[in-house]
mmCIF file of C-alpha atoms and ligand atoms in Angstrom:
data_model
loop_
_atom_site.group_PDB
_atom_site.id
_atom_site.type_symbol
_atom_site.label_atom_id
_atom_site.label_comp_id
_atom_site.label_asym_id
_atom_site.label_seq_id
_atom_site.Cartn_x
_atom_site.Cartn_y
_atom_site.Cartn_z
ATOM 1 C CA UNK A 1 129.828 121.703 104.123
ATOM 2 C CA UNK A 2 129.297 122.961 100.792
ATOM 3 C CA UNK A 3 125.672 122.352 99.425
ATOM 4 C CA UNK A 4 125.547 121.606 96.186
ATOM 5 C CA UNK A 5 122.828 123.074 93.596
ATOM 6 C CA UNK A 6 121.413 120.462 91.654
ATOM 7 C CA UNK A 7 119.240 121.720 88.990
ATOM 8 C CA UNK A 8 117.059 119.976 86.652
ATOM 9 C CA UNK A 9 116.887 121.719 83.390
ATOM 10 C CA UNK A 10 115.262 120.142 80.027
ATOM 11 C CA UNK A 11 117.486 117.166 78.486
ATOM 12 C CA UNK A 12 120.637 114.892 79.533
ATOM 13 C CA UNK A 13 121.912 117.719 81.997
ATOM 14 C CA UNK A 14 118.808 117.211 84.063
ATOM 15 C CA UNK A 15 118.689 113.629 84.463
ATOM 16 C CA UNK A 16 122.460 113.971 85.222
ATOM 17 C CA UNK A 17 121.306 116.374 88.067
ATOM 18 C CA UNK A 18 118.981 113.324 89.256
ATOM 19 C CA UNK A 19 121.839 110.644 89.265
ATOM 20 C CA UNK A 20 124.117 112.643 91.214
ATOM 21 C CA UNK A 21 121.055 113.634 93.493
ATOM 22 C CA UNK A 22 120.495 109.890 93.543
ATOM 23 C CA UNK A 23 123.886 108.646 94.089
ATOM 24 C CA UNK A 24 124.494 110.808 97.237
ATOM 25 C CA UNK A 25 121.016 109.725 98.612
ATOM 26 C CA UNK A 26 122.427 106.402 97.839
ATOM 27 C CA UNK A 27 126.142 107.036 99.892
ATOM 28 C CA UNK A 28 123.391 107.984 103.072
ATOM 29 C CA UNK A 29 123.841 111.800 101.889
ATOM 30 C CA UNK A 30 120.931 114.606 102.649
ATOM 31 C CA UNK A 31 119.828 115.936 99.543
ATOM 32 C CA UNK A 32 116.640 118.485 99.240
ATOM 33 C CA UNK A 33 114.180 117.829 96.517
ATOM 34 C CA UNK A 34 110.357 118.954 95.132
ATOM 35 C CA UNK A 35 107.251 117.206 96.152
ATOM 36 C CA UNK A 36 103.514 118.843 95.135
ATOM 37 C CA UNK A 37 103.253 119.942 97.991
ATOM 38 C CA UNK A 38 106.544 121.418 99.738
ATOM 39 C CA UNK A 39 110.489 120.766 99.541
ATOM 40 C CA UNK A 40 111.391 117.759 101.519
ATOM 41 C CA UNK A 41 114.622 116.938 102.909
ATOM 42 C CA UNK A 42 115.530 113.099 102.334
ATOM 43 C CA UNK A 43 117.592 110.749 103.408
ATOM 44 C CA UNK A 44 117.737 106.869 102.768
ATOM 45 C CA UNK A 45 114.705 105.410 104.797
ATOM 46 C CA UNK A 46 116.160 102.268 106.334
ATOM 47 C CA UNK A 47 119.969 103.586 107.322
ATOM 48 C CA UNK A 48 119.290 104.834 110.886
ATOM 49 C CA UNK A 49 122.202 107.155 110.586
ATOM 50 C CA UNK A 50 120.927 108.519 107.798
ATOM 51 C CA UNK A 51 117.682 109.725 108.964
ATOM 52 C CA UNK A 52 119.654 110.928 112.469
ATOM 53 C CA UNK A 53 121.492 113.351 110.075
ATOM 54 C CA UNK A 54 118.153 115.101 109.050
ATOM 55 C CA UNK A 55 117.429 116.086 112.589
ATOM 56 C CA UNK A 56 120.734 117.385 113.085
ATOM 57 C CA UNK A 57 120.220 119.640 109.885
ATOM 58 C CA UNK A 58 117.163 120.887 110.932
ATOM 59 C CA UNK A 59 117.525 120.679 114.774
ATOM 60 C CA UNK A 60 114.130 118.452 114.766
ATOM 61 C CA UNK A 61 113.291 117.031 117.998
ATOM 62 C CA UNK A 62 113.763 113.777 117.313
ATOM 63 C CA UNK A 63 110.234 112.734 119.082
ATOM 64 C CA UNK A 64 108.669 114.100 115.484
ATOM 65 C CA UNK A 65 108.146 111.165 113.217
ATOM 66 C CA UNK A 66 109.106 111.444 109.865
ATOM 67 C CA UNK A 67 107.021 110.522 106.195
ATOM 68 C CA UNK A 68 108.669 108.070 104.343
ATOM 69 C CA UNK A 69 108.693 108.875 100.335
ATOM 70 C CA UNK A 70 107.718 105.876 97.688
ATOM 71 C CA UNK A 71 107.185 105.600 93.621
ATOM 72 C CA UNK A 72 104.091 103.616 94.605
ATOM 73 C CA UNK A 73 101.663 101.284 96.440
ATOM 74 C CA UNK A 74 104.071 98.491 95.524
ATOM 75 C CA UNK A 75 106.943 99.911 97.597
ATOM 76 C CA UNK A 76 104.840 101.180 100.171
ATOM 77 C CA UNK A 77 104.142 97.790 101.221
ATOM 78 C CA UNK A 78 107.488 97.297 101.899
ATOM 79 C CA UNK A 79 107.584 99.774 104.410
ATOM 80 C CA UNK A 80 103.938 98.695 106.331
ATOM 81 C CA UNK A 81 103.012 95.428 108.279
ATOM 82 C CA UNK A 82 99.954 94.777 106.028
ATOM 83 C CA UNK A 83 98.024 96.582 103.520
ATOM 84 C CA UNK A 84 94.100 96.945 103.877
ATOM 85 C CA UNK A 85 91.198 97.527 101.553
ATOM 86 C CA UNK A 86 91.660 100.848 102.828
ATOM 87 C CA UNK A 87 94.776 101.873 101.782
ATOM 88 C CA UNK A 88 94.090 100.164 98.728
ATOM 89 C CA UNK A 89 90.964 102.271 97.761
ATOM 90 C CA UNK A 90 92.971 105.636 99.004
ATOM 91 C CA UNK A 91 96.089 104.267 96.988
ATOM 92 C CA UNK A 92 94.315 103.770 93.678
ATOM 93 C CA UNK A 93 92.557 107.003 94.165
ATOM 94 C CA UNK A 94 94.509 109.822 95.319
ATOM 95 C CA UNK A 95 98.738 108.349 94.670
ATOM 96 C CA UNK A 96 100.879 109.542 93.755
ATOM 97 C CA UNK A 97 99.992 112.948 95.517
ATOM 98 C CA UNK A 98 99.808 114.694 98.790
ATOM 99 C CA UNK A 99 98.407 111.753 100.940
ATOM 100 C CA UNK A 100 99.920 110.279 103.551
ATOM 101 C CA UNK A 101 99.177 106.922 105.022
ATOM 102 C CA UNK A 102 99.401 106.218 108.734
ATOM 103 C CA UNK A 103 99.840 101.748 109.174
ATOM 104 C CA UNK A 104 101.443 99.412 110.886
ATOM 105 C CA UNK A 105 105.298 99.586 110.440
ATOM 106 C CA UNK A 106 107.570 96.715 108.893
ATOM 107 C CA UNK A 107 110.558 96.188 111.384
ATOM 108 C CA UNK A 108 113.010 97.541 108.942
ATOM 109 C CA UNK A 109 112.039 100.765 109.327
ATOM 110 C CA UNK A 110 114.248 102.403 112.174
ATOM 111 C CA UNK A 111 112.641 104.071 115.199
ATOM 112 C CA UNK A 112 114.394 106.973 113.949
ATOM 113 C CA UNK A 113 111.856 107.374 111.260
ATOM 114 C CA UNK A 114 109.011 106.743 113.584
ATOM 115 C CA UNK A 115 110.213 108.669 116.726
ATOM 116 C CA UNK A 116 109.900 104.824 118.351
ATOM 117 C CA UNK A 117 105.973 104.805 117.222
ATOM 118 C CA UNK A 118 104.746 101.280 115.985
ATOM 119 C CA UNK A 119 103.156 102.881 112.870
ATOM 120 C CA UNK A 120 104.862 104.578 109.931
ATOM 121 C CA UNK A 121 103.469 107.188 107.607
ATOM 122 C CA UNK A 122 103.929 106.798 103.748
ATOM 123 C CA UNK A 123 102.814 108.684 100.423
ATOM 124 C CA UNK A 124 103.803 108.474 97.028
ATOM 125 C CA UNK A 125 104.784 111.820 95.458
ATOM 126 C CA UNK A 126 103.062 113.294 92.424
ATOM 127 C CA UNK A 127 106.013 115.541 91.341
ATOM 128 C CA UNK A 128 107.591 114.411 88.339
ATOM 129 C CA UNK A 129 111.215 115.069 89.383
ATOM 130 C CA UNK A 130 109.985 113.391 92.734
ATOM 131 C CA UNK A 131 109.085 110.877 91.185
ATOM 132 C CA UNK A 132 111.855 110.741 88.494
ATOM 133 C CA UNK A 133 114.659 110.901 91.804
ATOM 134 C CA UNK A 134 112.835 107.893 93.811
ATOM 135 C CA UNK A 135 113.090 105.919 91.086
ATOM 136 C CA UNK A 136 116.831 106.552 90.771
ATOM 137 C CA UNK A 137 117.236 106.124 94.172
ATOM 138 C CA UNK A 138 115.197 102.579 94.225
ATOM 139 C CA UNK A 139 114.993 102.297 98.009
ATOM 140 C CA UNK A 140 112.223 104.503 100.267
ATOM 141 C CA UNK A 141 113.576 107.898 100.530
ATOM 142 C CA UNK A 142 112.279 109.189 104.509
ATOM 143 C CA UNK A 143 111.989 113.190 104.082
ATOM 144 C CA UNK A 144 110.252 116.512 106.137
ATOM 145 C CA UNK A 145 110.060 119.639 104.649
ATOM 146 C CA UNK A 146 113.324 121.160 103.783
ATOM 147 C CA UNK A 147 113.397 124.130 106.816
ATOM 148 C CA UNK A 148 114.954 124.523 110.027
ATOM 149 C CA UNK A 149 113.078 123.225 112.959
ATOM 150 C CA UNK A 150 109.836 125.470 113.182
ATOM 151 C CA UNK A 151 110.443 127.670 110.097
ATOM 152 C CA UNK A 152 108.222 127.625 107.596
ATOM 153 C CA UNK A 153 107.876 125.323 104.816
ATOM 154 C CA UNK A 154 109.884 125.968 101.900
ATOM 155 C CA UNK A 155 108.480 126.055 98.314
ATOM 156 C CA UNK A 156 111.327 127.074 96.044
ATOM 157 C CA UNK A 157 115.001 125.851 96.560
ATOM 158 C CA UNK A 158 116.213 129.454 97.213
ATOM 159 C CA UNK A 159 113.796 128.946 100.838
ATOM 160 C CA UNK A 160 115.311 125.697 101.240
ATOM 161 C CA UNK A 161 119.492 127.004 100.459
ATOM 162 C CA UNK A 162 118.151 130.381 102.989
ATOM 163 C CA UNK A 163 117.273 127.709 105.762
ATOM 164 C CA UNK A 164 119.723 124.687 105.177
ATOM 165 C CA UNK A 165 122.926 125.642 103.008
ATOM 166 C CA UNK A 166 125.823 124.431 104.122
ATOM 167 C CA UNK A 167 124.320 121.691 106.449
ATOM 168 C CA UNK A 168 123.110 119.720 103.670
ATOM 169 C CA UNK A 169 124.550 117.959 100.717
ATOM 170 C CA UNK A 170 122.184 119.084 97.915
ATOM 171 C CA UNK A 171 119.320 120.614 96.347
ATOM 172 C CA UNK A 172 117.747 119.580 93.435
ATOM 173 C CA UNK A 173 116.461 122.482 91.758
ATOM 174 C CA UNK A 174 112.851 121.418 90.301
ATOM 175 C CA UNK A 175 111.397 124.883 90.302
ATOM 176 C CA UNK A 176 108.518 126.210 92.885
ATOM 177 C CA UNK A 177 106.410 123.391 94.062
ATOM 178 C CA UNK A 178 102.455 123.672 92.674
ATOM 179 C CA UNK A 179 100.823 123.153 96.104
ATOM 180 C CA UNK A 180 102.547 124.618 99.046
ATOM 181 C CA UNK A 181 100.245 122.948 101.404
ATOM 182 C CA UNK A 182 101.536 119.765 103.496
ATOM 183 C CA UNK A 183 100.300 116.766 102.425
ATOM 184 C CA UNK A 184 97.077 115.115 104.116
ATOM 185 C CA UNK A 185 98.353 112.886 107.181
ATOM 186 C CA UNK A 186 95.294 109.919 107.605
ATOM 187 C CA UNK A 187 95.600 107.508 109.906
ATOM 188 C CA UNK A 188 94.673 103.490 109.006
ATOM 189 C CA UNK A 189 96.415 101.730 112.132
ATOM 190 C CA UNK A 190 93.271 101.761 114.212
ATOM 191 C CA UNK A 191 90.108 100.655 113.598
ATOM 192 C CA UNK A 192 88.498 104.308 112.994
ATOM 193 C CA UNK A 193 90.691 105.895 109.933
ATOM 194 C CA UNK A 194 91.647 109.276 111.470
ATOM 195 C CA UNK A 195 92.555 112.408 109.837
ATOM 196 C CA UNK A 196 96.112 113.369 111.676
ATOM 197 C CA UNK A 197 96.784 116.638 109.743
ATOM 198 C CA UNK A 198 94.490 118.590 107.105
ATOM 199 C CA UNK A 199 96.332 119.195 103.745
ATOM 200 C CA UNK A 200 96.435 119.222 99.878
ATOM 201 C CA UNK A 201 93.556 116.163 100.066
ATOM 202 C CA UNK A 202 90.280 117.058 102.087
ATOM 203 C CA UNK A 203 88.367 115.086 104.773
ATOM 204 C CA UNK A 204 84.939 114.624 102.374
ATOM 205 C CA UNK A 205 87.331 113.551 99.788
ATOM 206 C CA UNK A 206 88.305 110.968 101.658
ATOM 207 C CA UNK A 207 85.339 109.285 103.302
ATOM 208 C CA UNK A 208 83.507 109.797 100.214
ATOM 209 C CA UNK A 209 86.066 106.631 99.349
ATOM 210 C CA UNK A 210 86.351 105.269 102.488
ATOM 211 C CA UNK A 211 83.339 106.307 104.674
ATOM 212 C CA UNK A 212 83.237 107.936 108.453
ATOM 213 C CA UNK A 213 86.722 109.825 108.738
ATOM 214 C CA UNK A 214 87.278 110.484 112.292
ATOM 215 C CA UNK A 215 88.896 114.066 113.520
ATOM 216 C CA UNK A 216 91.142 113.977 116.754
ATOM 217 C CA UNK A 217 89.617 116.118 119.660
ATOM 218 C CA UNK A 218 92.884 118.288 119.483
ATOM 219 C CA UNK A 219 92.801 118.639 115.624
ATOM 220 C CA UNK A 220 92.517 121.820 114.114
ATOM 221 C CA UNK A 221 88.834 121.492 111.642
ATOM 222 C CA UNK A 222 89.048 121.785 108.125
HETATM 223 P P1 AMP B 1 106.491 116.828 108.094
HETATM 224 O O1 AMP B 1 106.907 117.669 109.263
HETATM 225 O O2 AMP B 1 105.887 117.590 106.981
HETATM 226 O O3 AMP B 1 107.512 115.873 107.701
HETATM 227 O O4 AMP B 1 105.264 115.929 108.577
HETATM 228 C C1 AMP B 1 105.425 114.891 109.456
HETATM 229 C C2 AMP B 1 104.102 114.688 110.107
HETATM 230 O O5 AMP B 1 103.532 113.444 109.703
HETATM 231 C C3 AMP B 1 104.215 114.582 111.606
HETATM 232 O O6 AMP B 1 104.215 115.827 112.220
HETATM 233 C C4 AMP B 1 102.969 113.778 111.946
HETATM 234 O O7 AMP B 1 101.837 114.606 111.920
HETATM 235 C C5 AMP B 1 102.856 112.846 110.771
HETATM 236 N N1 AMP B 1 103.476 111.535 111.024
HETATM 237 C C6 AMP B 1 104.639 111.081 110.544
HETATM 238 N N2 AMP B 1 104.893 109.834 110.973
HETATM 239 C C7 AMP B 1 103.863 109.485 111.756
HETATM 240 C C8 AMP B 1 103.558 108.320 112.515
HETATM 241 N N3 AMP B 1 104.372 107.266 112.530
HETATM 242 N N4 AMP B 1 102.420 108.319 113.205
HETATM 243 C C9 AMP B 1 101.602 109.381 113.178
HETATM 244 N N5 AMP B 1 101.845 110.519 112.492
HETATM 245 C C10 AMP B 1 102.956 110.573 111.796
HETATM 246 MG MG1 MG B 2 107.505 120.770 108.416
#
């Protein structure tokens, strides 16, 4: 497969570079894009064989849930069973940007996003072209970072054609991505919010907004 370079320059060429990006997302076609924090590689949300197509690019076991990409606590909703105060609060405060959400799953969401879990994990993206692509897209967009199964994550779209050209359809070019940490993975399905992964947003952040923040005996500390 040839992978196509998508990059978004200044003006009409660039938001040409989005529609096609969009379009093949669209047709259930991989296409690597910029986030804050990392590339992600995404595929549409709710078409099973969509998502099955990202593991087989980046030979992810598919036991390793997957975060599903939205323009905003509107969409995100569609995703979840329920939204609570929590999310709310987090929602208002730190979207778009590099939190992810942790709740209930609607049943439209495949168990190939989830790895079979009940619960699905959502953020909202604070990169423009992100942002700028989901909205082309208009349905949830479910993307990991853009690297071969344990590589590192990629921050520029040279890492992400080194580790994935030629098994993916695209890359939309946005530049190097400002963070290059993973987003923060929090937990609201049980009844103690629980920080799943450290990242871009930090625990005292968080219960500062929320209150008591639990940490997983197995978690690596802040
Ligand atoms: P990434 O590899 O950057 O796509 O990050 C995905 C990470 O998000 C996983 O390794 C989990 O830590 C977390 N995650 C995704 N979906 C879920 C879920 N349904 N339940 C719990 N954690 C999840
Ligand atoms: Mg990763």
């Amino acid at each position: 497969m040839e992978t196509e370079i998508l990059e978004v320059v200044e003006g009409p060429a660039g938001e040409r570079a989005i529609e096609r990006a969009a379009a093949l997302l669209r047709a259930g076609r991989l296409v690597a894009f910029p986030t804050e924090t990392v590339y992600g590689l995404g595929a549409l949300a709710f078409e099973p064989a969509a998502v099955r197509a990202i593991f087989a690019a980046k030979g992810r076991p598919p036991t390793n849930p997957l975060i599903v990409h939205v323009p905003s606590a509107a969409e995100a909703r569609q995703v979840v069973r329920g939204w609570p105060e929590r999310a709310e609060i987090l929602a208002r405060t730190f979207w778009p940007g590099p939190l992810t959400l942790v709740l209930p799953r609607d049943p439209r969401v495949p168990d190939e996003v989830t790895a079979g879990l009940d619960a699905v994990a959502v953020r909202a993206p604070a990169h423009p072209v992100a942002r700028r692509l989901l909205a082309a897209v208009g349905a949830p967009v479910a993307a990991p970072s853009a690297n071969r199964y344990g590589a590192i994550s990629p921050t520029t779209a040279a890492h992400v054609r080194k580790s994935l050209g030629g098994a993916i359809d695209a890359i939309l070019d946005g530049g190097a991505t400002p963070v290059g940490i993973e987003s923060t993975v929090l937990d609201l399905a049980g009844p103690v919010p629980t920080l799943l992964r450290p990242g871009a947003i930090g625990r005292e952040e968080i219960a500062a907004r929320i209150g008591e923040v639990a940490v997983p005996a197995a978690a690596p500390e802040e």
